[in-house]
Amino acid sequence: MVTVSIVNVTSYTALELLRLLALHPLFVVTSVTGRSAVGKHLGDVFPQLQASPATINPALVITEEPAQTDLAFVCLPHAAAAESVLKLLDRGTKVVDLSADFRLHDVNIYEEWYKHTHPAPALLELTTYGLCELHREQITNASLVANPGCYATAAILALVPAIAAGIISPSIIIDAKSGVSGAGRTPSLTTLYDEVNENINAYSLNGHRHLPEITQELAASAPTGSSSVEGQLRVTFMPHLVPMTRGILATCYADLKQTTLTTEDVHALYEKHYANEPFVHVTDQSPHTKWSYGSNHCFIHPFIDTRTQRLVVISCLDNLVKGASGQALQNANILYDLPETTGLMAPSVYP
Amino acid sequence: MVTVSIVNVTSYTALELLRLLALHPLFVVTSVTGRSAVGKHLGDVFPQLQASPATINPALVITEEPAQTDLAFVCLPHAAAAESVLKLLDRGTKVVDLSADFRLHDVNIYEEWYKHTHPAPALLELTTYGLCELHREQITNASLVANPGCYATAAILALVPAIAAGIISPSIIIDAKSGVSGAGRTPSLTTLYDEVNENINAYSLNGHRHLPEITQELAASAPTGSSSVEGQLRVTFMPHLVPMTRGILATCYADLKQTTLTTEDVHALYEKHYANEPFVHVTDQSPHTKWSYGSNHCFIHPFIDTRTQRLVVISCLDNLVKGASGQALQNANILYDLPETTGLMAPSVYP
Amino acid sequence: MVTVSIVNVTSYTALELLRLLALHPLFVVTSVTGRSAVGKHLGDVFPQLQASPATINPALVITEEPAQTDLAFVCLPHAAAAESVLKLLDRGTKVVDLSADFRLHDVNIYEEWYKHTHPAPALLELTTYGLCELHREQITNASLVANPGCYATAAILALVPAIAAGIISPSIIIDAKSGVSGAGRTPSLTTLYDEVNENINAYSLNGHRHLPEITQELAASAPTGSSSVEGQLRVTFMPHLVPMTRGILATCYADLKQTTLTTEDVHALYEKHYANEPFVHVTDQSPHTKWSYGSNHCFIHPFIDTRTQRLVVISCLDNLVKGASGQALQNANILYDLPETTGLMAPSVYP
Amino acid sequence: MVTVSIVNVTSYTALELLRLLALHPLFVVTSVTGRSAVGKHLGDVFPQLQASPATINPALVITEEPAQTDLAFVCLPHAAAAESVLKLLDRGTKVVDLSADFRLHDVNIYEEWYKHTHPAPALLELTTYGLCELHREQITNASLVANPGCYATAAILALVPAIAAGIISPSIIIDAKSGVSGAGRTPSLTTLYDEVNENINAYSLNGHRHLPEITQELAASAPTGSSSVEGQLRVTFMPHLVPMTRGILATCYADLKQTTLTTEDVHALYEKHYANEPFVHVTDQSPHTKWSYGSNHCFIHPFIDTRTQRLVVISCLDNLVKGASGQALQNANILYDLPETTGLMAPSVYP
């Protein structure tokens, strides 16, 4: 048994972790924290948990600080997360941090995008970016894993095979569409039902904070020996809010270097790239976010727009699962040398 | 290993069975039928299944008739279901029938509501109505279980404790609200997105076919020795279509016989009634259908409207799980002497 | 030209008034107030208004207190509304108050339900309850009209013909379902998209504040000479939140006094009752809230549940139009001796 | 008075025309056709119309062929539309055709995309493409106007100012998102509520039929004297289905020729271009489709993604109004020398 803390349990990512951990054979949640609900029982905040299996105890009392456990999932917003992570590491707790605080290796880029001083810049370079399909070897030996952003996961998984194979030019457009749960559980006018329902709009027009993650990982995926791709990358990332609770669809556009490539060629390239991945599926038709609802699966469809010889790659996933808590659990499985799929094989809920 | 057929796999209830069976330790789907998709692979009809665990094989070919298996779930519409069930029973296959064909013990009532001649009226009296919480002992020994209707499950579970305790008068109103998936996967104007979205309406004003199931089971729950309750029962059941995919909420109203009962009294009565039930939860606040999304749990909140001394009982469940396929699996677990919760302990997906 | 103030313009009911007044031939909005947005232009708060016709000026500056105008619509929450109304009346401004502050004639009932001392109890008895179809003669001569609650409008219009005709017993159940916009524009966890979407739940189980309005008006509609109906009325009113922005559906149940009445009889009775009403339509099929989306129309379908000899009446309307701002404008038209339909004839937006 | 026929009245575009014409001072609907509903009254097909103003008569009987009228709106699918249009023109009726049959001037392109022989190729070159903001002078003298596609309207209005000004390179990506009503009123699995709800997906990956319209109009907008832009245009157009009824958002990407242009520059250029347009609004923030819900307005926000020096233009409109029936009425107003805004000034319905 591995004891587990969930820090900031009143968030949606924490609730999703509880759902996934309920069926996990090894990890047992023994500590939950949440400043706004200190002293309440877990079942007070989430009444549906009284119907959970015994592994999630609705009578667990929410505390301000986590108890000593083997492992912690930190679901705090950035800045607050870093503080909590540093304390947990000090105690010897392994940490999967779902915030952005340790995702960027370059402290300058972090501070440019997040507008505050990082409390542990030295740690940044050492922390593993927990996109399992890219970095599972490093994760195995880590004590801190920075769980990727939801958009970043969708976009990076969509583009890495093409970039690694060197088939596209570095000018890339990522038009991404997300459900509302990515915005969290704190009420605001922009997430009010009446404002979201029957509406779509783009947001973060001046730059969304997942962009530097995407750029960092795409640049690192370029074939060695290639001229500095990072300098060349011209990525426009445009997120949109869609009237649905879960799901991200990323539609990615890039020009092909060679115009002789066919859809079959890129499909084969992607299939080979992800051949052994239990959670990444290369499809031969346009994927629907609903295929991934509630599951840890990511669906990717690459094809050539033959009129323009552009590569288009469409990827989708559930932002709360592969885009957050499912990937966090996948990372934790790796940390504990468990099969990556442990507790994560439930199919999507459809319709 | 128990081999399983799913008859009419192109329906939503069948898809939901596949989802639940994917994690079942004993039942293995080896045969799937579906007239409109004969010869196709399962993964052609439901592309998301390519991401399923090995226990559900997306390469399974859809046939017209089921292969010989130990167990079959019949997901056909009424009339067609009865035909299929009779053939399966003849072969010695155990059957859970998700249609209405064997739910009513009185053939006259069946033929009045379903407007066609029943092919096996003698079987009707013998078949078990598979509401597990009411009839689990009979189910154990059955070869055919008639899986209850979704509305009927919500309404019966809400009202049986009060009726069995003899605390309400037999004049009952059930105002029920359902998501759209109860209407199935066949497109029609009434289930078109644009017609359902931003709309609510009542339907089946002349009587919904789940009414006789409800009446049959409520009458049978009245305390023995009471005067014929069936004759007295005056149930108005009014279903409504709500713009959501899953979920049923039944708001039930009845006058109390004794006006001294308090909300605490009825809460205690209900808690006692369902004390050992893993899937029925008596709550102390108004339940939300979303608490049950994707799970087999049913939440029930009884209270007294003190201004009028009426008992109000609100129950909710996921119409595709406890209201259909989850309950079908619960029935199958009973048929095979497995713990009822086998494969059914996944928490709800929230939000 | 009649100059108009809108008090608390940052609310949804105010926004809806702007929409309706945009095409009104006589009323011109010259003053808008809103504490949280003082100094901003109307077009800053509602960017879509830059596309409005000239009659609504997006450059109008939001102030703290209303300028002197002929007419004011008060869109404040209760208590705050009463304060504002008293000041406006003092100045000689005619007022349509969309809050609950002047709806109840009995100050004790008001204070029981709203838990604060009413600042002008003497005014309560004199104020007209602005349900146009019931009280249009009184409204003509009023200086203050209390605009009814959304649920109350739907329920009262559904039940008054039956009560006035003396055909039902006084034991009534109103099961009502509402879209989210009735909860207003202030963000909260209960109106967050992720919590509302794919969910239905009952709320205000201990009594919703529209109940005393309903009781007051139903009692007053009973035929004179009948024994005190108010004392006899046993109304259970149960509101539900539905995942949609606009629309209320009220399903009302009551026992018939005479069991010989047919659906045709009650249909004829309702048709006669509303024969001259431009906004109330008696239908011969189950009405859909979507039929009223964006319009001032109310659809009512009465019928007999023949198995139980109960009268069931289903009514629906758009909670922001006939349930709030549309009815407010209808009241204002009456105040100014305009045809009631002025500015209100736009059909519903469907689908 | 101008008498009007609506051909194929059982479609959503026809229903939307009825809504808009209900308040039109000059056009009166005297004939409605619809093969599937011949002999029915209009109010049978659309029960909500019994609440319409007298100008739309719910008792109007649906016929197979249109009666003789001054003007006709043809709401048939392509191919069937052309047949009907030719008959109407023969009779001297002015026609606004909402289908695609006369949008493309080049018959070869038409036949390549629509896969059938055009019945009147000679007419194609002469017909006006009814995007009012581009071609209103030609429309004035037309007897047949080809009403543009919904996506095409959003994309062309977004891109024409930049193309006409010669500031972008001809390599363009249009990532468009649409509500479901664009798919019409005929039920299908892809428009079933359960399939659309909580889902987003791209479709028409091999090319959507609005692409040649877009290309035709963008090429024609290039400054004269420029080298053939049509040959150079490399447009990728990727439509997506979003879980909402109404609304299109087009996010358009193109590289700037000069990297010195700022967001302010392009905003000024767009404002100047659309200075006199009553229905096109250049915004200084990201537009929401909901701003246009039910109205004929189009909102456009151009800006520079400064990290990549790309021009991004986001436009939105209601696909049933400016994207179909509203624009059809705008065209009809032009045909009859009425102010373009006649009957079209109702603000959007928000929320």
CSV table of C-alpha atoms in Angstrom, one decimal, chain A:
chain,number,residue,atom,x,y,z
A,1,MET,CA,0.0,0.0,0.0
A,2,VAL,CA,1.2,3.5,-0.9
A,3,THR,CA,-0.4,6.3,1.1
A,4,VAL,CA,-1.5,9.3,-0.9
A,5,SER,CA,-2.2,12.9,-0.1
A,6,ILE,CA,-4.3,15.1,-2.4
A,7,VAL,CA,-3.6,18.7,-1.9
A,8,ASN,CA,-6.5,21.1,-2.7
A,9,VAL,CA,-9.1,18.4,-2.8
A,10,THR,CA,-11.9,20.9,-3.6
A,11,SER,CA,-10.7,21.3,-7.2
A,12,TYR,CA,-12.0,19.3,-10.2
A,13,THR,CA,-8.6,17.7,-10.9
A,14,ALA,CA,-8.6,16.4,-7.3
A,15,LEU,CA,-12.1,15.1,-7.6
A,16,GLU,CA,-11.1,13.3,-10.8
A,17,LEU,CA,-8.1,11.8,-9.0
A,18,LEU,CA,-10.4,10.5,-6.3
A,19,ARG,CA,-12.5,8.9,-9.1
A,20,LEU,CA,-9.5,7.2,-10.6
A,21,LEU,CA,-7.9,6.2,-7.4
A,22,ALA,CA,-11.1,4.6,-6.1
A,23,LEU,CA,-10.3,1.6,-8.3
A,24,HIS,CA,-6.5,1.6,-7.9
A,25,PRO,CA,-5.1,-1.5,-6.3
A,26,LEU,CA,-2.2,0.1,-4.5
A,27,PHE,CA,-2.6,3.8,-3.9
A,28,VAL,CA,-4.8,4.7,-0.9
A,29,VAL,CA,-5.8,8.3,-0.2
A,30,THR,CA,-5.2,9.0,3.5
A,31,SER,CA,-4.9,12.8,3.5
A,32,VAL,CA,-6.9,15.5,1.8
A,33,THR,CA,-6.3,19.2,2.2
A,34,GLY,CA,-8.4,22.3,1.1
A,35,ARG,CA,-8.2,25.7,2.6
A,36,SER,CA,-11.8,26.6,2.0
A,37,ALA,CA,-13.2,23.4,3.5
A,38,VAL,CA,-11.0,22.7,6.5
A,39,GLY,CA,-12.7,20.5,9.0
A,40,LYS,CA,-15.4,19.3,6.6
A,41,HIS,CA,-15.7,15.7,5.5
A,42,LEU,CA,-14.9,14.8,2.0
A,43,GLY,CA,-18.5,13.7,1.6
A,44,ASP,CA,-19.7,17.1,2.5
A,45,VAL,CA,-18.0,18.8,-0.4
A,46,PHE,CA,-18.8,16.0,-2.9
A,47,PRO,CA,-22.0,14.3,-1.8
A,48,GLN,CA,-21.8,11.7,-4.6
A,49,LEU,CA,-18.7,10.2,-2.9
A,50,GLN,CA,-20.9,8.5,-0.3
A,51,ALA,CA,-21.5,6.0,-3.1
A,52,SER,CA,-17.8,5.4,-3.7
A,53,PRO,CA,-16.0,2.1,-3.0
A,54,ALA,CA,-14.4,1.8,0.4
A,55,THR,CA,-11.0,2.9,-1.0
A,56,ILE,CA,-12.2,6.5,-1.0
A,57,ASN,CA,-13.6,7.3,2.4
A,58,PRO,CA,-16.2,10.1,2.4
A,59,ALA,CA,-15.7,10.6,6.2
A,60,LEU,CA,-12.1,11.7,5.6
A,61,VAL,CA,-11.6,15.1,7.2
A,62,ILE,CA,-10.2,17.9,5.1
A,63,THR,CA,-7.2,19.5,6.7
A,64,GLU,CA,-5.2,22.6,6.0
A,65,GLU,CA,-1.8,20.8,5.5
A,66,PRO,CA,-1.2,17.3,4.2
A,67,ALA,CA,-0.4,14.5,6.6
A,68,GLN,CA,2.8,12.5,6.0
A,69,THR,CA,2.3,10.2,3.1
A,70,ASP,CA,4.4,8.3,0.5
A,71,LEU,CA,3.0,10.2,-2.4
A,72,ALA,CA,1.2,13.5,-3.0
A,73,PHE,CA,-0.8,14.9,-5.9
A,74,VAL,CA,-0.7,18.7,-5.7
A,75,CYS,CA,-3.8,20.3,-7.3
A,76,LEU,CA,-3.1,23.9,-6.3
A,77,PRO,CA,-2.9,26.8,-8.7
A,78,HIS,CA,0.6,27.9,-9.7
A,79,ALA,CA,2.7,29.7,-7.1
A,80,ALA,CA,0.8,28.1,-4.3
A,81,ALA,CA,1.7,24.8,-5.8
A,82,ALA,CA,5.4,25.4,-5.8
A,83,GLU,CA,5.4,26.3,-2.1
A,84,SER,CA,3.5,23.1,-1.2
A,85,VAL,CA,5.7,21.0,-3.5
A,86,LEU,CA,8.9,22.2,-1.8
A,87,LYS,CA,7.6,21.3,1.6
A,88,LEU,CA,6.5,17.9,0.5
A,89,LEU,CA,9.8,17.1,-1.2
A,90,ASP,CA,11.6,18.1,2.0
A,91,ARG,CA,9.7,15.5,3.9
A,92,GLY,CA,10.6,12.8,1.4
A,93,THR,CA,7.2,12.6,-0.2
A,94,LYS,CA,7.2,11.9,-3.9
A,95,VAL,CA,5.2,14.5,-5.8
A,96,VAL,CA,3.1,14.8,-8.9
A,97,ASP,CA,2.4,18.4,-9.3
A,98,LEU,CA,-0.6,19.2,-11.5
A,99,SER,CA,0.2,22.9,-11.6
A,100,ALA,CA,2.4,24.7,-14.1
A,101,ASP,CA,5.1,25.5,-11.6
A,102,PHE,CA,7.7,23.0,-12.6
A,103,ARG,CA,6.8,22.4,-16.3
A,104,LEU,CA,9.2,25.0,-17.8
A,105,HIS,CA,12.9,24.3,-17.6
A,106,ASP,CA,13.9,27.9,-18.2
A,107,VAL,CA,13.1,30.1,-15.2
A,108,ASN,CA,13.1,33.3,-17.4
A,109,ILE,CA,10.4,31.9,-19.5
A,110,TYR,CA,8.5,30.8,-16.4
A,111,GLU,CA,8.7,34.3,-14.9
A,112,GLU,CA,7.8,36.0,-18.2
A,113,TRP,CA,4.5,34.0,-18.5
A,114,TYR,CA,3.5,33.6,-14.8
A,115,LYS,CA,4.6,37.0,-13.6
A,116,HIS,CA,6.1,36.1,-10.3
A,117,THR,CA,9.5,35.0,-9.0
A,118,HIS,CA,10.0,31.2,-8.9
A,119,PRO,CA,10.9,30.0,-5.4
A,120,ALA,CA,13.1,27.2,-6.6
A,121,PRO,CA,14.7,28.0,-10.0
A,122,ALA,CA,17.4,25.4,-9.6
A,123,LEU,CA,14.8,22.7,-9.4
A,124,LEU,CA,13.3,23.7,-12.7
A,125,GLU,CA,16.1,22.3,-14.8
A,126,LEU,CA,16.0,19.0,-13.0
A,127,THR,CA,12.3,18.4,-12.9
A,128,THR,CA,10.8,15.9,-15.4
A,129,TYR,CA,8.1,17.1,-17.7
A,130,GLY,CA,5.6,14.3,-17.1
A,131,LEU,CA,4.3,13.6,-20.6
A,132,CYS,CA,4.7,9.9,-20.1
A,133,GLU,CA,4.9,9.0,-23.8
A,134,LEU,CA,8.0,11.3,-24.2
A,135,HIS,CA,9.8,11.0,-20.9
A,136,ARG,CA,8.9,7.8,-19.1
A,137,GLU,CA,12.5,6.8,-18.4
A,138,GLN,CA,13.2,10.0,-16.6
A,139,ILE,CA,10.0,9.8,-14.7
A,140,THR,CA,10.9,6.4,-13.3
A,141,ASN,CA,13.7,7.9,-11.2
A,142,ALA,CA,12.1,11.2,-10.3
A,143,SER,CA,10.9,12.5,-7.0
A,144,LEU,CA,9.0,15.3,-8.6
A,145,VAL,CA,7.0,15.1,-11.8
A,146,ALA,CA,5.5,18.2,-13.4
A,147,ASN,CA,2.2,17.0,-14.9
A,148,PRO,CA,1.7,18.7,-18.3
A,149,GLY,CA,-1.1,21.1,-19.2
A,150,CYS,CA,-4.2,19.8,-20.9
A,151,TYR,CA,-3.8,21.7,-24.1
A,152,ALA,CA,-0.1,21.0,-24.1
A,153,THR,CA,-0.7,17.2,-23.9
A,154,ALA,CA,-3.1,17.3,-26.9
A,155,ALA,CA,-0.8,19.5,-29.0
A,156,ILE,CA,2.5,17.8,-28.3
A,157,LEU,CA,1.2,14.3,-28.8
A,158,ALA,CA,-0.3,15.5,-32.1
A,159,LEU,CA,2.9,17.1,-33.4
A,160,VAL,CA,5.9,15.2,-32.0
A,161,PRO,CA,5.8,12.4,-34.6
A,162,ALA,CA,5.9,14.9,-37.5
A,163,ILE,CA,8.6,17.0,-35.9
A,164,ALA,CA,10.7,14.1,-34.9
A,165,ALA,CA,10.5,12.7,-38.4
A,166,GLY,CA,11.5,16.1,-39.8
A,167,ILE,CA,8.6,16.2,-42.3
A,168,ILE,CA,7.1,19.6,-41.5
A,169,SER,CA,8.3,23.2,-41.6
A,170,PRO,CA,8.5,24.9,-38.2
A,171,SER,CA,5.6,27.2,-38.9
A,172,ILE,CA,2.7,25.7,-37.0
A,173,ILE,CA,-0.8,26.7,-36.1
A,174,ILE,CA,-2.7,25.0,-33.3
A,175,ASP,CA,-6.3,25.8,-33.1
A,176,ALA,CA,-7.6,24.2,-29.9
A,177,LYS,CA,-11.1,23.8,-28.5
A,178,SER,CA,-11.8,22.9,-24.9
A,179,GLY,CA,-14.6,22.1,-22.6
A,180,VAL,CA,-15.2,24.3,-19.6
A,181,SER,CA,-13.9,22.1,-16.8
A,182,GLY,CA,-10.3,23.1,-17.7
A,183,ALA,CA,-11.2,26.5,-16.1
A,184,GLY,CA,-11.7,24.9,-12.7
A,185,ARG,CA,-14.3,24.9,-10.0
A,186,THR,CA,-14.1,28.6,-9.0
A,187,PRO,CA,-17.2,30.4,-10.2
A,188,SER,CA,-16.7,33.3,-12.5
A,189,LEU,CA,-18.8,35.2,-15.1
A,190,THR,CA,-16.9,33.4,-17.9
A,191,THR,CA,-17.8,30.0,-16.7
A,192,LEU,CA,-21.4,30.8,-15.7
A,193,TYR,CA,-23.8,28.4,-17.4
A,194,ASP,CA,-25.7,31.1,-19.2
A,195,GLU,CA,-22.6,32.6,-20.7
A,196,VAL,CA,-21.0,29.4,-21.9
A,197,ASN,CA,-24.1,27.6,-23.2
A,198,GLU,CA,-24.8,28.2,-26.9
A,199,ASN,CA,-21.5,30.0,-27.3
A,200,ILE,CA,-18.0,29.6,-28.6
A,201,ASN,CA,-15.2,32.1,-28.4
A,202,ALA,CA,-11.5,32.3,-28.6
A,203,TYR,CA,-9.6,33.5,-25.5
A,204,SER,CA,-6.1,34.4,-24.3
A,205,LEU,CA,-5.5,36.2,-27.6
A,206,ASN,CA,-2.2,37.6,-26.3
A,207,GLY,CA,-0.8,34.2,-25.6
A,208,HIS,CA,-2.0,31.3,-23.5
A,209,ARG,CA,0.3,29.9,-20.8
A,210,HIS,CA,0.4,26.4,-22.4
A,211,LEU,CA,2.3,27.8,-25.4
A,212,PRO,CA,5.8,27.8,-23.8
A,213,GLU,CA,5.3,24.2,-22.7
A,214,ILE,CA,4.4,23.3,-26.2
A,215,THR,CA,7.3,25.1,-27.7
A,216,GLN,CA,9.7,23.6,-25.2
A,217,GLU,CA,8.7,20.0,-25.9
A,218,LEU,CA,8.4,20.4,-29.7
A,219,ALA,CA,11.8,21.9,-29.9
A,220,ALA,CA,13.3,19.1,-27.8
A,221,SER,CA,11.7,16.6,-30.2
A,222,ALA,CA,13.4,17.8,-33.3
A,223,PRO,CA,15.9,15.3,-34.6
A,224,THR,CA,19.4,15.8,-33.2
A,225,GLY,CA,21.8,17.4,-35.6
A,226,SER,CA,19.1,19.6,-37.1
A,227,SER,CA,19.7,23.2,-36.9
A,228,SER,CA,18.2,24.8,-33.8
A,229,VAL,CA,14.5,24.2,-34.2
A,230,GLU,CA,13.6,26.1,-31.1
A,231,GLY,CA,14.8,29.3,-32.7
A,232,GLN,CA,12.8,28.6,-35.8
A,233,LEU,CA,9.5,27.4,-34.3
A,234,ARG,CA,6.7,29.8,-35.2
A,235,VAL,CA,3.8,28.5,-33.2
A,236,THR,CA,0.4,30.2,-33.1
A,237,PHE,CA,-1.7,28.6,-30.4
A,238,MET,CA,-5.3,29.7,-30.2
A,239,PRO,CA,-7.6,28.2,-27.5
A,240,HIS,CA,-11.4,28.3,-27.7
A,241,LEU,CA,-14.0,27.7,-25.1
A,242,VAL,CA,-16.7,25.2,-26.2
A,243,PRO,CA,-20.1,24.6,-24.4
A,244,MET,CA,-19.2,21.2,-23.0
A,245,THR,CA,-17.8,20.1,-19.7
A,246,ARG,CA,-14.9,17.8,-20.8
A,247,GLY,CA,-12.8,17.3,-23.9
A,248,ILE,CA,-10.1,19.0,-25.9
A,249,LEU,CA,-9.7,18.9,-29.6
A,250,ALA,CA,-6.5,20.3,-31.1
A,251,THR,CA,-6.5,20.9,-34.9
A,252,CYS,CA,-2.9,21.4,-35.9
A,253,TYR,CA,-1.7,22.8,-39.2
A,254,ALA,CA,1.8,22.8,-40.7
A,255,ASP,CA,3.3,22.9,-44.2
A,256,LEU,CA,5.1,19.7,-45.4
A,257,LYS,CA,8.7,20.0,-46.4
A,258,GLN,CA,8.2,17.3,-49.1
A,259,THR,CA,5.1,17.5,-51.1
A,260,THR,CA,5.2,13.9,-52.1
A,261,LEU,CA,4.0,12.6,-48.7
A,262,THR,CA,0.5,11.0,-48.7
A,263,THR,CA,-2.0,10.6,-45.9
A,264,GLU,CA,-1.1,6.9,-45.9
A,265,ASP,CA,2.5,7.8,-45.4
A,266,VAL,CA,1.9,10.1,-42.4
A,267,HIS,CA,-0.6,7.6,-40.9
A,268,ALA,CA,2.0,4.9,-41.1
A,269,LEU,CA,4.6,7.2,-39.5
A,270,TYR,CA,2.2,8.0,-36.6
A,271,GLU,CA,1.2,4.4,-36.1
A,272,LYS,CA,4.8,3.4,-35.9
A,273,HIS,CA,5.6,6.2,-33.5
A,274,TYR,CA,2.8,5.2,-31.1
A,275,ALA,CA,2.7,1.5,-31.7
A,276,ASN,CA,3.4,0.5,-28.1
A,277,GLU,CA,1.4,3.2,-26.4
A,278,PRO,CA,-1.6,2.0,-24.5
A,279,PHE,CA,-3.3,5.4,-24.4
A,280,VAL,CA,-2.5,6.9,-27.8
A,281,HIS,CA,-4.5,5.7,-30.8
A,282,VAL,CA,-3.9,6.7,-34.4
A,283,THR,CA,-7.2,6.7,-36.1
A,284,ASP,CA,-8.2,6.6,-39.8
A,285,GLN,CA,-11.1,9.0,-39.3
A,286,SER,CA,-11.8,12.3,-37.7
A,287,PRO,CA,-11.8,11.8,-33.9
A,288,HIS,CA,-14.5,13.0,-31.6
A,289,THR,CA,-13.7,14.3,-28.1
A,290,LYS,CA,-16.6,12.1,-26.9
A,291,TRP,CA,-14.6,9.0,-27.7
A,292,SER,CA,-12.3,9.9,-24.8
A,293,TYR,CA,-14.9,11.1,-22.3
A,294,GLY,CA,-13.9,9.9,-18.8
A,295,SER,CA,-11.0,7.8,-20.2
A,296,ASN,CA,-7.2,8.3,-20.4
A,297,HIS,CA,-7.1,7.8,-24.1
A,298,CYS,CA,-5.9,10.2,-26.7
A,299,PHE,CA,-7.0,9.8,-30.4
A,300,ILE,CA,-4.9,11.3,-33.2
A,301,HIS,CA,-5.7,11.6,-36.8
A,302,PRO,CA,-3.0,12.9,-39.2
A,303,PHE,CA,-3.8,13.6,-42.8
A,304,ILE,CA,-2.7,15.6,-45.8
A,305,ASP,CA,-5.0,18.4,-47.1
A,306,THR,CA,-4.2,17.6,-50.7
A,307,ARG,CA,-5.3,20.9,-52.1
A,308,THR,CA,-2.6,22.8,-50.2
A,309,GLN,CA,-0.2,20.0,-49.2
A,310,ARG,CA,-0.6,20.9,-45.6
A,311,LEU,CA,-0.3,18.3,-42.8
A,312,VAL,CA,-3.3,18.5,-40.6
A,313,VAL,CA,-3.3,16.6,-37.3
A,314,ILE,CA,-6.4,16.4,-35.1
A,315,SER,CA,-6.0,15.1,-31.6
A,316,CYS,CA,-8.4,14.8,-28.8
A,317,LEU,CA,-8.5,13.7,-25.2
A,318,ASP,CA,-10.4,14.3,-21.9
A,319,ASN,CA,-8.8,17.4,-20.4
A,320,LEU,CA,-9.5,16.1,-16.9
A,321,VAL,CA,-8.0,12.6,-17.5
A,322,LYS,CA,-5.2,12.4,-20.0
A,323,GLY,CA,-5.1,16.2,-19.8
A,324,ALA,CA,-4.7,16.2,-16.0
A,325,SER,CA,-5.5,13.6,-13.4
A,326,GLY,CA,-5.3,10.5,-15.5
A,327,GLN,CA,-1.9,11.5,-16.7
A,328,ALA,CA,-1.0,12.3,-13.1
A,329,LEU,CA,-1.9,8.7,-12.1
A,330,GLN,CA,0.0,7.4,-15.1
A,331,ASN,CA,3.0,9.3,-13.9
A,332,ALA,CA,2.5,7.9,-10.4
A,333,ASN,CA,2.3,4.4,-11.7
A,334,ILE,CA,5.6,4.9,-13.4
A,335,LEU,CA,7.1,6.3,-10.2
A,336,TYR,CA,6.1,3.1,-8.4
A,337,ASP,CA,7.1,0.7,-11.2
A,338,LEU,CA,3.5,-0.3,-11.8
A,339,PRO,CA,2.1,-1.0,-15.2
A,340,GLU,CA,1.2,2.4,-16.6
A,341,THR,CA,-2.3,1.3,-17.2
A,342,THR,CA,-3.0,0.4,-13.6
A,343,GLY,CA,-6.4,1.9,-12.6
A,344,LEU,CA,-6.7,3.6,-16.0
A,345,MET,CA,-8.3,1.0,-18.2
A,346,ALA,CA,-11.9,2.0,-17.8
A,347,PRO,CA,-13.3,2.7,-21.3
A,348,SER,CA,-14.8,6.1,-22.1
A,349,VAL,CA,-18.4,6.8,-21.1
A,350,TYR,CA,-20.4,7.1,-24.4
A,351,PRO,CA,-22.8,8.5,-25.2
